[in-house]
Coordinates of C-alpha atoms in Angstrom, one line a residue:
Chain A
M1 CA -78.9 79.1 23.8
A2 CA -82.6 78.6 23.7
E3 CA -84.3 77.4 26.7
I4 CA -86.0 74.0 26.2
R5 CA -89.1 73.4 28.3
N6 CA -91.2 70.4 29.0
Y7 CA -94.9 70.7 28.2
T8 CA -97.9 68.7 28.9
L9 CA -100.3 69.1 26.0
N10 CA -103.9 68.2 26.0
F11 CA -105.0 66.9 22.6
G12 CA -108.7 66.5 22.0
P13 CA -111.4 65.4 22.7
Q14 CA -112.7 67.8 20.1
H15 CA -109.8 67.8 17.8
P16 CA -110.5 66.9 14.1
A17 CA -107.5 64.6 14.0
A18 CA -108.7 62.7 17.1
H19 CA -111.2 60.7 15.1
G20 CA -114.1 61.1 17.4
V21 CA -113.6 61.6 21.1
L22 CA -110.0 60.8 21.9
R23 CA -108.5 62.8 24.7
L24 CA -104.7 62.5 24.6
V25 CA -102.5 63.9 27.3
L26 CA -99.0 64.3 25.7
E27 CA -95.9 64.9 27.8
L28 CA -93.4 66.6 25.6
D29 CA -89.8 67.4 25.6
G30 CA -89.7 70.3 23.2
E31 CA -91.6 68.8 20.3
V32 CA -90.7 65.2 21.1
I33 CA -93.3 62.9 22.7
E34 CA -92.1 61.4 26.0
R35 CA -95.4 59.9 27.0
A36 CA -98.8 59.7 25.4
D37 CA -101.7 58.9 27.8
P38 CA -104.9 58.3 26.0
H39 CA -108.1 59.0 28.0
I40 CA -110.8 57.0 26.5
G41 CA -114.4 56.2 27.6
L42 CA -116.0 59.5 26.4
L43 CA -118.3 57.3 24.2
H44 CA -118.7 54.5 26.7
R45 CA -122.4 53.4 26.5
A46 CA -122.0 50.1 28.4
T47 CA -123.1 48.0 25.4
E48 CA -122.2 44.9 27.3
K49 CA -124.3 45.8 30.3
L50 CA -127.2 46.8 28.0
A51 CA -127.0 43.4 26.3
E52 CA -127.4 41.6 29.6
H53 CA -130.8 43.3 29.8
K54 CA -132.0 42.6 26.3
T55 CA -132.9 39.4 24.5
F56 CA -130.4 37.9 22.1
L57 CA -132.2 39.3 19.1
Q58 CA -132.6 42.8 20.5
S59 CA -128.9 43.3 20.9
V60 CA -128.1 42.8 17.2
P61 CA -128.6 46.5 16.3
Y62 CA -126.3 47.5 19.2
M63 CA -123.5 45.7 17.4
D64 CA -123.8 48.1 14.4
R65 CA -123.1 51.0 16.7
L66 CA -119.8 49.5 18.0
D67 CA -117.5 50.1 15.2
Y68 CA -119.8 52.3 13.2
V69 CA -117.8 52.2 10.0
S70 CA -117.8 48.4 9.7
M71 CA -121.3 47.6 10.9
M72 CA -122.0 44.1 9.5
C73 CA -118.7 42.7 10.6
N74 CA -119.6 43.4 14.2
E75 CA -122.9 41.7 13.8
H76 CA -121.2 38.8 12.3
A77 CA -119.1 38.0 15.4
Y78 CA -122.2 38.3 17.5
V79 CA -124.4 36.0 15.5
L80 CA -121.5 33.5 15.2
A81 CA -121.3 33.4 19.0
I82 CA -125.0 32.7 19.3
E83 CA -125.0 30.2 16.6
K84 CA -122.1 28.4 18.3
L85 CA -124.0 28.1 21.5
L86 CA -127.2 27.1 19.8
G87 CA -125.3 24.6 17.6
I88 CA -126.9 25.7 14.4
T89 CA -125.3 26.4 11.0
P90 CA -126.9 28.9 8.6
P91 CA -127.7 27.8 5.0
L92 CA -124.8 28.0 2.6
R93 CA -126.4 30.9 0.7
A94 CA -126.6 32.9 3.9
Q95 CA -122.9 32.2 4.5
Y96 CA -122.0 33.5 1.1
I97 CA -124.1 36.6 1.6
R98 CA -122.4 37.2 4.9
V99 CA -118.9 36.8 3.4
M100 CA -119.8 39.1 0.6
F101 CA -121.1 41.8 2.9
D102 CA -118.1 41.3 5.2
E103 CA -115.8 42.0 2.4
L104 CA -117.8 45.0 1.1
T105 CA -117.7 46.2 4.7
R106 CA -113.9 45.8 4.7
I107 CA -113.8 48.0 1.6
L108 CA -116.1 50.5 3.3
N109 CA -114.0 50.6 6.4
H110 CA -110.7 50.8 4.6
L111 CA -112.0 53.7 2.4
M112 CA -113.1 55.6 5.5
W113 CA -109.7 54.9 7.0
L114 CA -107.8 55.9 3.9
G115 CA -109.7 59.1 3.4
A116 CA -109.4 60.2 7.0
H117 CA -105.8 59.2 7.3
A118 CA -104.8 61.0 4.2
L119 CA -106.8 64.1 5.2
D120 CA -105.0 64.1 8.6
I121 CA -101.6 64.1 6.8
G122 CA -102.7 66.8 4.4
A123 CA -104.1 65.1 1.2
M124 CA -107.6 66.3 0.6
T125 CA -108.4 64.6 -2.6
V126 CA -108.3 61.0 -1.4
F127 CA -111.0 61.7 1.1
L128 CA -113.4 62.9 -1.7
Y129 CA -112.5 60.0 -3.9
A130 CA -113.0 57.5 -1.0
F131 CA -116.4 58.9 -0.2
R132 CA -117.5 58.6 -3.8
E133 CA -117.1 54.8 -3.6
R134 CA -118.5 54.6 0.0
E135 CA -121.7 56.0 -1.4
D136 CA -122.1 53.0 -3.7
I137 CA -121.5 50.5 -0.9
M138 CA -123.9 52.3 1.3
D139 CA -126.5 52.0 -1.4
M140 CA -125.9 48.2 -1.3
Y141 CA -126.4 48.3 2.4
E142 CA -129.6 50.2 1.9
A143 CA -130.9 48.0 -0.8
V144 CA -130.5 44.9 1.3
S145 CA -131.4 46.1 4.8
G146 CA -133.2 49.4 4.4
A147 CA -130.5 51.3 6.3
R148 CA -127.4 53.0 5.0
M149 CA -125.3 52.3 8.0
H150 CA -126.9 50.5 10.9
A151 CA -128.1 47.5 9.0
A152 CA -129.1 44.8 11.6
Y153 CA -129.0 42.5 8.6
Y154 CA -127.3 39.4 10.0
R155 CA -129.5 37.4 12.3
P156 CA -128.8 34.3 14.4
G157 CA -129.3 31.5 11.8
G158 CA -128.8 33.4 8.6
V159 CA -129.6 36.9 7.3
Y160 CA -132.8 38.9 7.5
R161 CA -133.9 38.4 3.9
D162 CA -132.7 37.5 0.5
L163 CA -130.9 39.9 -1.8
P164 CA -133.4 42.1 -3.7
D165 CA -134.2 41.7 -7.4
R166 CA -134.1 45.4 -8.2
M167 CA -132.0 48.4 -7.1
P168 CA -133.7 51.6 -5.9
Q169 CA -133.6 54.2 -8.6
Y170 CA -132.8 57.9 -8.6
E171 CA -135.7 60.1 -9.4
V172 CA -136.0 63.5 -11.1
S173 CA -135.9 66.3 -8.6
P174 CA -135.1 70.1 -8.6
Y175 CA -131.5 69.1 -8.1
K176 CA -131.2 66.3 -10.7
D177 CA -132.6 66.6 -14.2
A178 CA -133.7 63.7 -16.4
E179 CA -130.4 63.3 -18.2
E180 CA -128.5 63.2 -14.9
V181 CA -130.9 60.7 -13.4
K182 CA -130.6 58.5 -16.5
R183 CA -126.8 58.5 -16.0
L184 CA -127.0 57.7 -12.3
N185 CA -129.4 54.9 -12.9
E186 CA -127.4 53.3 -15.6
N187 CA -125.9 50.5 -13.5
R188 CA -129.0 50.2 -11.3
Q189 CA -131.2 48.5 -14.0
G190 CA -130.6 44.9 -12.8
S191 CA -130.6 43.2 -9.4
L192 CA -128.5 44.1 -6.4
L193 CA -126.0 41.4 -7.5
D194 CA -125.7 43.1 -10.9
F195 CA -125.0 46.4 -9.2
I196 CA -122.3 44.8 -7.0
E197 CA -120.8 43.0 -10.0
D198 CA -120.6 46.3 -11.8
F199 CA -118.9 47.8 -8.7
T200 CA -116.3 45.0 -8.5
N201 CA -115.5 45.8 -12.2
R202 CA -115.0 49.4 -11.5
F203 CA -113.3 49.2 -8.1
P204 CA -109.7 48.1 -9.1
T205 CA -109.4 51.3 -11.2
Y206 CA -110.4 53.3 -8.2
V207 CA -107.8 51.7 -6.1
D208 CA -105.3 52.6 -8.8
E209 CA -106.4 56.2 -8.5
Y210 CA -105.8 56.3 -4.7
E211 CA -102.4 54.7 -5.3
T212 CA -101.5 57.3 -7.9
L213 CA -102.2 60.0 -5.4
L214 CA -100.4 58.4 -2.5
T215 CA -98.1 55.4 -3.0
D216 CA -95.2 57.3 -4.6
N217 CA -96.1 60.7 -3.3
R218 CA -93.1 62.2 -1.7
I219 CA -94.9 64.0 1.0
W220 CA -97.0 60.9 1.9
K221 CA -93.8 58.9 2.2
Q222 CA -92.1 61.5 4.3
R223 CA -95.0 61.4 6.7
T224 CA -95.4 57.6 6.9
V225 CA -92.1 55.8 6.2
G226 CA -90.3 54.8 9.4
I227 CA -93.1 56.3 11.6
G228 CA -94.6 54.1 14.4
V229 CA -92.5 51.1 13.8
V230 CA -93.5 47.9 15.6
S231 CA -91.4 44.7 15.5
P232 CA -93.3 41.4 15.0
E233 CA -92.5 40.2 18.5
R234 CA -93.6 43.5 20.0
A235 CA -96.8 43.5 17.9
K236 CA -97.8 40.1 19.3
A237 CA -97.0 41.0 22.9
L238 CA -99.1 44.2 22.6
G239 CA -102.0 42.2 21.2
L240 CA -102.1 43.9 17.9
T241 CA -104.2 42.1 15.3
G242 CA -105.4 42.5 11.7
P243 CA -103.5 44.9 9.4
M244 CA -101.5 46.2 12.4
L245 CA -100.0 42.7 12.9
R246 CA -99.7 42.0 9.2
G247 CA -98.0 45.3 8.6
S248 CA -95.1 44.0 10.8
G249 CA -94.7 40.9 8.7
V250 CA -96.7 38.3 10.7
V251 CA -98.7 36.1 8.4
W252 CA -101.9 35.8 10.5
D253 CA -105.4 36.1 9.2
L254 CA -108.4 34.4 10.8
R255 CA -110.0 34.0 7.4
R256 CA -107.1 31.8 6.4
H257 CA -105.9 30.3 9.7
Q258 CA -109.1 29.7 11.5
P259 CA -111.7 29.9 8.7
Y260 CA -115.3 30.6 9.5
E261 CA -118.3 30.6 7.1
V262 CA -117.1 29.8 3.5
Y263 CA -113.7 31.5 3.6
D264 CA -111.9 28.2 3.0
Q265 CA -113.7 27.9 -0.3
L266 CA -112.6 31.2 -1.6
D267 CA -109.4 32.3 -3.3
F268 CA -107.6 35.3 -1.9
E269 CA -104.1 36.4 -0.8
I270 CA -103.0 37.8 2.5
P271 CA -100.7 40.8 2.1
V272 CA -98.1 41.4 4.7
G273 CA -95.7 44.3 5.3
R274 CA -92.0 44.1 6.1
N275 CA -91.0 47.1 8.2
G276 CA -94.0 47.5 10.4
D277 CA -94.3 51.3 9.9
C278 CA -97.2 53.4 8.8
Y279 CA -96.4 53.1 5.2
D280 CA -96.4 49.3 5.2
R281 CA -99.7 49.3 7.0
Y282 CA -101.0 51.6 4.3
L283 CA -99.8 49.2 1.6
V284 CA -101.3 46.2 3.4
R285 CA -104.7 47.9 3.7
I286 CA -104.7 49.0 0.0
E287 CA -103.9 45.4 -1.0
E288 CA -106.6 44.1 1.3
M289 CA -109.1 46.2 -0.6
R290 CA -108.1 44.6 -3.8
Q291 CA -108.3 41.1 -2.3
A292 CA -111.7 42.0 -0.7
N293 CA -112.9 43.0 -4.2
R294 CA -111.8 39.6 -5.5
I295 CA -113.7 37.8 -2.8
V296 CA -116.8 39.8 -3.4
R297 CA -116.6 38.9 -7.1
Q298 CA -116.4 35.2 -6.3
C299 CA -119.4 35.5 -4.0
V300 CA -121.4 37.3 -6.6
D301 CA -120.7 34.5 -9.1
W302 CA -121.7 31.8 -6.6
L303 CA -124.8 33.7 -5.4
K304 CA -126.1 34.2 -9.0
K305 CA -125.9 30.5 -9.6
N306 CA -127.2 29.1 -6.4
P307 CA -130.6 30.3 -5.1
G308 CA -131.9 28.9 -1.8
P309 CA -132.9 29.7 1.7
V310 CA -131.1 32.4 3.6
I311 CA -132.1 31.7 7.2
V312 CA -132.6 28.4 9.1
D313 CA -135.9 26.7 9.2
N314 CA -135.9 26.4 13.0
H315 CA -138.7 28.8 14.1
K316 CA -137.4 28.8 17.7
V317 CA -134.5 30.9 16.3
A318 CA -135.7 32.5 13.1
P319 CA -139.1 34.0 12.6
P320 CA -141.5 32.2 10.2
S321 CA -142.6 33.9 7.0
R322 CA -145.5 36.4 7.2
E323 CA -147.6 34.2 5.0
A324 CA -147.2 31.1 7.1
M325 CA -147.8 33.2 10.2
K326 CA -151.2 34.3 9.0
A327 CA -152.4 30.8 7.9
N328 CA -151.0 28.7 10.7
M329 CA -151.6 29.0 14.5
E330 CA -148.3 27.3 15.4
E331 CA -146.3 29.8 13.4
L332 CA -148.1 32.7 14.9
I333 CA -147.2 31.4 18.4
H334 CA -143.6 30.9 17.3
H335 CA -143.5 34.5 16.0
F336 CA -145.1 35.9 19.2
K337 CA -142.8 33.9 21.5
L338 CA -139.7 34.8 19.5
F339 CA -140.3 38.5 19.6
T340 CA -141.6 38.8 23.1
E341 CA -139.7 36.3 25.2
G342 CA -137.0 35.7 22.7
M343 CA -135.0 32.6 22.1
H344 CA -133.4 30.6 25.0
V345 CA -129.8 29.8 24.4
P346 CA -128.5 26.7 26.1
E347 CA -126.3 27.1 29.1
G348 CA -122.6 27.5 28.3
E349 CA -120.0 29.8 27.0
A350 CA -118.6 30.5 23.6
Y351 CA -116.1 32.9 22.0
A352 CA -116.4 33.7 18.3
A353 CA -114.1 35.9 16.4
V354 CA -114.0 37.3 12.9
E355 CA -111.3 39.0 10.9
H356 CA -112.8 42.5 11.2
P357 CA -111.3 45.2 9.0
K358 CA -109.5 46.5 12.0
G359 CA -108.3 43.3 13.5
E360 CA -109.7 40.5 15.5
F361 CA -113.2 41.3 16.7
G362 CA -114.5 38.7 19.2
I363 CA -117.7 38.2 21.2
Y364 CA -117.4 36.1 24.4
L365 CA -120.9 35.0 25.5
I366 CA -121.9 33.4 28.7
S367 CA -125.4 32.0 28.8
D368 CA -127.1 30.5 31.8
G369 CA -130.0 29.2 29.8
A370 CA -132.1 32.4 30.0
N371 CA -133.5 34.5 27.2
K372 CA -130.8 37.0 27.7
P373 CA -127.0 36.7 27.8
Y374 CA -125.6 36.4 31.3
R375 CA -122.4 38.2 30.3
M376 CA -121.3 39.4 27.0
K377 CA -117.7 40.6 26.5
I378 CA -116.8 42.4 23.4
R379 CA -113.2 42.1 22.3
P380 CA -112.9 45.2 20.3
A381 CA -110.2 45.3 17.6
G382 CA -109.2 48.9 18.2
F383 CA -108.8 48.6 22.0
T384 CA -105.4 47.0 22.1
H385 CA -104.2 49.2 19.2
M386 CA -105.2 52.3 21.1
A387 CA -103.4 50.9 24.2
A388 CA -100.3 50.6 22.1
L389 CA -100.3 54.2 21.1
D390 CA -98.1 55.2 23.9
E391 CA -95.4 52.8 22.7
L392 CA -95.8 53.7 19.1
A393 CA -95.7 57.5 19.6
R394 CA -92.8 57.6 22.1
G395 CA -89.8 59.5 20.6
H396 CA -91.7 60.9 17.7
M397 CA -92.7 64.5 17.0
I398 CA -96.2 65.9 17.7
A399 CA -97.1 65.9 14.0
D400 CA -96.3 62.2 13.8
V401 CA -98.9 61.4 16.5
V402 CA -101.5 62.4 14.0
A403 CA -100.1 59.9 11.5
I404 CA -100.0 57.2 14.1
I405 CA -103.6 57.8 15.2
G406 CA -104.5 57.6 11.5
T407 CA -102.6 54.3 11.0
I408 CA -104.1 52.5 13.9
D409 CA -107.6 53.1 12.4
I410 CA -109.4 54.0 15.6
V411 CA -113.1 54.3 15.8
F412 CA -114.4 55.1 19.2
G413 CA -117.6 53.2 18.9
D414 CA -115.7 50.0 19.4
I415 CA -112.9 51.1 21.7
D416 CA -115.3 52.6 24.2
R417 CA -118.2 50.2 23.6
Chain B
M1 CA -102.3 21.7 11.2
P2 CA -103.6 23.2 14.4
L3 CA -104.0 20.9 17.4
T4 CA -107.4 19.6 18.3
A5 CA -108.9 20.7 21.6
E6 CA -108.4 17.2 23.0
A7 CA -104.7 17.1 22.0
L8 CA -104.1 20.5 23.5
A9 CA -105.9 19.5 26.7
A10 CA -103.5 16.5 27.0
R11 CA -100.5 18.6 26.3
L12 CA -101.6 21.1 29.0
Q13 CA -102.1 18.3 31.4
D14 CA -98.6 17.1 30.8
T15 CA -97.0 20.5 31.2
L16 CA -99.1 22.1 33.9
G17 CA -100.2 18.9 35.7
D18 CA -102.0 19.6 39.0
K19 CA -102.0 23.3 38.5
I20 CA -105.2 22.8 36.5
T21 CA -108.1 22.4 38.8
Q22 CA -110.6 21.8 36.0
S23 CA -110.4 21.2 32.3
R24 CA -113.4 21.2 30.0
I25 CA -114.0 21.0 26.3
A26 CA -117.3 22.4 25.1
L27 CA -118.3 23.5 21.6
G28 CA -114.8 22.8 20.4
E29 CA -113.3 25.2 22.8
L30 CA -110.9 24.3 25.7
T31 CA -111.4 25.9 29.0
I32 CA -109.1 25.4 32.0
E33 CA -109.5 26.7 35.5
V34 CA -106.6 27.5 37.8
A35 CA -106.2 28.7 41.3
A36 CA -105.7 32.4 41.9
A37 CA -102.4 31.6 43.7
D38 CA -101.0 30.0 40.5
W39 CA -102.3 32.7 38.1
L40 CA -99.1 34.4 37.3
E41 CA -97.0 31.2 37.1
V42 CA -99.5 29.5 34.9
A43 CA -99.6 32.5 32.6
R44 CA -95.8 32.6 32.3
R45 CA -95.6 28.9 31.5
L46 CA -98.4 29.1 29.0
R47 CA -96.4 31.8 27.1
D48 CA -92.9 30.2 27.5
E49 CA -93.4 26.5 27.1
P50 CA -92.4 25.8 23.5
G51 CA -95.3 23.3 23.0
L52 CA -97.9 25.8 24.1
A53 CA -96.4 29.2 22.9
F54 CA -99.4 31.4 23.7
D55 CA -97.8 34.5 22.4
M56 CA -100.9 36.6 22.4
L57 CA -103.4 37.7 25.0
I58 CA -106.6 38.3 23.0
D59 CA -109.0 39.2 25.7
L60 CA -109.3 39.5 29.5
A61 CA -112.8 39.7 30.8
G62 CA -114.1 40.1 34.3
V63 CA -117.2 38.2 35.2
D64 CA -119.6 38.6 38.2
Y65 CA -121.3 35.3 38.8
S66 CA -123.5 36.4 41.7
A67 CA -126.8 36.4 39.7
Y68 CA -126.0 33.3 37.6
K69 CA -129.2 31.2 37.1
D70 CA -131.1 33.8 39.2
G71 CA -128.8 33.3 42.3
A72 CA -128.3 29.5 42.2
W73 CA -124.5 30.1 42.0
A74 CA -122.7 28.7 45.0
G75 CA -119.0 29.4 44.0
R76 CA -116.9 32.5 44.3
R77 CA -118.4 35.7 42.9
F78 CA -115.7 37.3 40.7
A79 CA -113.9 35.5 37.9
V80 CA -111.3 36.7 35.4
V81 CA -111.4 34.9 32.0
L82 CA -108.4 35.0 29.6
H83 CA -108.6 34.2 25.9
L84 CA -105.2 33.3 24.6
L85 CA -104.0 32.7 21.1
S86 CA -100.9 31.1 19.8
V87 CA -100.0 32.6 16.4
A88 CA -97.1 30.3 16.1
K89 CA -99.1 27.1 16.8
N90 CA -102.6 28.3 15.8
H91 CA -104.6 27.3 18.8
R92 CA -106.7 29.0 21.4
L93 CA -107.3 28.5 25.1
R94 CA -109.6 30.0 27.7
V95 CA -108.3 30.3 31.2
R96 CA -110.5 31.1 34.2
T97 CA -109.7 31.8 37.8
F98 CA -111.9 32.9 40.6
C99 CA -110.9 35.7 43.0
P100 CA -110.5 34.2 46.5
D101 CA -112.2 37.1 48.3
D102 CA -115.7 38.2 47.2
D103 CA -115.5 41.5 49.1
F104 CA -112.1 42.6 47.9
P105 CA -111.2 40.7 44.7
V106 CA -107.5 40.7 44.1
L107 CA -105.4 39.0 41.5
P108 CA -101.8 39.3 40.4
S109 CA -101.4 41.4 37.3
L110 CA -100.3 39.8 34.0
V111 CA -98.8 43.0 32.4
E112 CA -95.3 41.7 32.7
V113 CA -96.3 38.5 30.8
W114 CA -98.4 40.1 28.1
P115 CA -98.3 43.9 27.9
A116 CA -101.7 43.7 26.2
A117 CA -103.2 43.0 29.6
N118 CA -102.6 46.6 30.7
W119 CA -105.8 48.2 29.5
F120 CA -107.9 45.0 29.8
E121 CA -107.0 44.9 33.5
R122 CA -107.7 48.6 33.9
E123 CA -111.1 47.9 32.3
A124 CA -111.8 45.0 34.6
F125 CA -110.8 47.1 37.6
D126 CA -113.0 50.0 36.5
L127 CA -116.1 47.9 35.7
F128 CA -115.9 45.1 38.2
G129 CA -113.6 46.5 40.9
I130 CA -111.1 43.6 40.6
V131 CA -107.7 44.8 41.8
F132 CA -104.7 43.6 39.9
E133 CA -101.7 43.6 42.2
G134 CA -98.5 44.7 40.5
H135 CA -100.2 46.6 37.7
P136 CA -98.1 49.7 36.9
D137 CA -101.0 52.1 36.4
L138 CA -104.3 50.9 37.7
R139 CA -106.6 53.8 37.0
R140 CA -110.2 53.9 35.8
L141 CA -110.4 53.6 32.0
L142 CA -113.9 53.8 30.6
T143 CA -116.1 55.5 33.2
D144 CA -116.2 59.3 33.9
Y145 CA -113.6 61.1 35.9
G146 CA -114.8 60.8 39.5
F147 CA -117.2 58.0 38.9
I148 CA -118.3 56.1 42.0
G149 CA -118.9 52.3 41.9
H150 CA -118.3 49.5 39.5
P151 CA -121.0 49.5 36.9
F152 CA -120.8 46.0 35.5
R153 CA -121.4 44.3 38.9
K154 CA -124.7 42.6 38.9
D155 CA -125.9 44.7 41.9
F156 CA -125.3 48.0 40.1
P157 CA -128.6 49.1 38.4
L158 CA -128.7 49.5 34.7
S159 CA -129.9 53.1 35.1
G160 CA -127.0 53.9 37.5
H161 CA -127.2 55.9 40.7
V162 CA -126.6 59.5 39.5
E163 CA -127.6 61.6 36.6
M164 CA -126.1 64.8 35.3
R165 CA -127.9 68.0 34.2
Y166 CA -127.2 71.7 33.8
D167 CA -128.5 73.8 36.7
P168 CA -129.5 77.2 35.4
E169 CA -129.4 78.7 38.9
L170 CA -126.0 77.5 39.9
K171 CA -124.9 78.0 36.2
R172 CA -123.0 74.7 36.1
V173 CA -123.5 71.0 35.5
I174 CA -124.6 69.1 38.6
Y175 CA -125.0 65.5 39.6
Q176 CA -128.2 64.4 41.3
P177 CA -129.8 61.0 42.1
V178 CA -131.5 59.4 39.1
T179 CA -135.1 60.4 38.6
I180 CA -136.1 57.6 36.3
E181 CA -137.7 54.4 37.5
P182 CA -135.8 51.2 36.6
R183 CA -137.9 49.2 34.1
E184 CA -137.5 46.0 32.3
V185 CA -139.6 45.5 29.2
T186 CA -138.7 41.9 28.7
P187 CA -138.3 40.0 31.9
R188 CA -135.3 37.6 32.2
I189 CA -136.5 34.0 32.3
V190 CA -134.5 30.8 33.1
R191 CA -136.7 27.9 32.1
E192 CA -136.5 24.5 33.9
D193 CA -134.7 21.9 31.9
T194 CA -137.9 20.0 30.9
Y195 CA -139.8 23.1 29.7
G196 CA -141.7 22.5 26.5
D197 CA -140.8 18.8 26.4
V198 CA -143.9 17.2 24.9
G199 CA -144.8 14.0 26.7
R200 CA -143.2 14.8 30.0
G201 CA -146.1 17.0 31.0

């Protein structure tokens, strides 16, 4: 009879399936996991401590770098917390822009998750498909903020600027001839909103393509069905949120149950799973992409019809326009004070949470009336999911750990902060 | 329909009674404070009372109040703040308690009430040095192996105490005291209440 030995296996931190810098110490009995001990913190940058030493406005770009595949959603929770403390409401147009970009970000995040998850389990094509669409969304990010990823577009009181009237165009280069450039620029002739509308028309077909590759794929199902099962009670006790919770059949979505911005005006469905395994969570996220696309479409329609301001008029919070600044001494002083000393947020504490693509992402701010936060606590969505890994992986085989890491959609920027 | 903060406050008052040392509603959020001695019992009852049903621990944050308002803080130094959510009843609550001893902050662990507290408590222990009694596995979580100190305490400098570099002579990575000067580009300012009030001089 073969001798069965217990192993302790070190997985990561430089393993391609570890999604960044996860170090996992696995205690094995043969090939079965007895205990999984994640060692996190390799990407810990003390964002919360840094924020205590920066003005409220200076911390906005740090938020992008938390969960670096869903940048604008992180900013959203942060600006919501500041707005709550200041007692201001952004203009309606800014709220629609934020919701639209939140949902685009959800698609962006889920595409990254889908591609990486499938790649981990052995399906290469989905990754290439997903990155094709991510490119379009990153172009939208770039058109609106100037940056493909770290946008810093949401500001306390609204958004940095209105949506641009024209999309940047491809130009002829040694790598792209005139005919190719013409084809690439076809849907970029109008404004950003036209480009987004075109994307929403194309996107459902793309989702069908991913589903063709995976949903009924025998290998995909063998790798995900019945893997990493969480019961609804256990999911709540472990603090799982977002698709991880909905995959277990709990109907809970902050956009519906505790709506912020204009989510209560929009029409969308909340998909829930039944079995709480990796496959159900996959189905939930796929459907969320379709629903996000629907929301984006509704926002585009609204935004096309309703022009207006995109940031509040209060120049203690939002900078005055360049033009006003150059003609008016008062505005110049406002601008100078806002970007040197920063805004003073009234004493108090506030917690603001958004339905981040990964789950509930919250910012808890304590202000003592200074121009910097006294304490900022980030409630990362992936943190509790990562903590639940031990329970999810116990009793499974080594190869299933990869599937489970994929399904919990970890990004170390927000787990380690 | 979710309860309003006021209705929830009244319900908490009925169930927990004198266990609540302070209850405050601000910005639509309800905050209660409890004594450290009642911490575990209050947590259990918040989860188990059918009218409250806080089935999820959303967040557990350590706070160091020693530099609040540039040192005007007179209370205890370390606090732990819970953010609770009831999925069943759709309401939220913030619970705060102060650790009785400033030099050695200890609180009972909530892992048996909400397993989600496990890593949050490890984090608060790592960053603030708050010890959670009864925690099954209280190790450092976010800082480096062998890290000394609790970096989120207000007396810990932003630049830290040690830096790491490769030493070509010893042919290994070494730790040495930091060589950069601490600097603050934008100073922290707490204005008096009447600042900028036209007409009050």
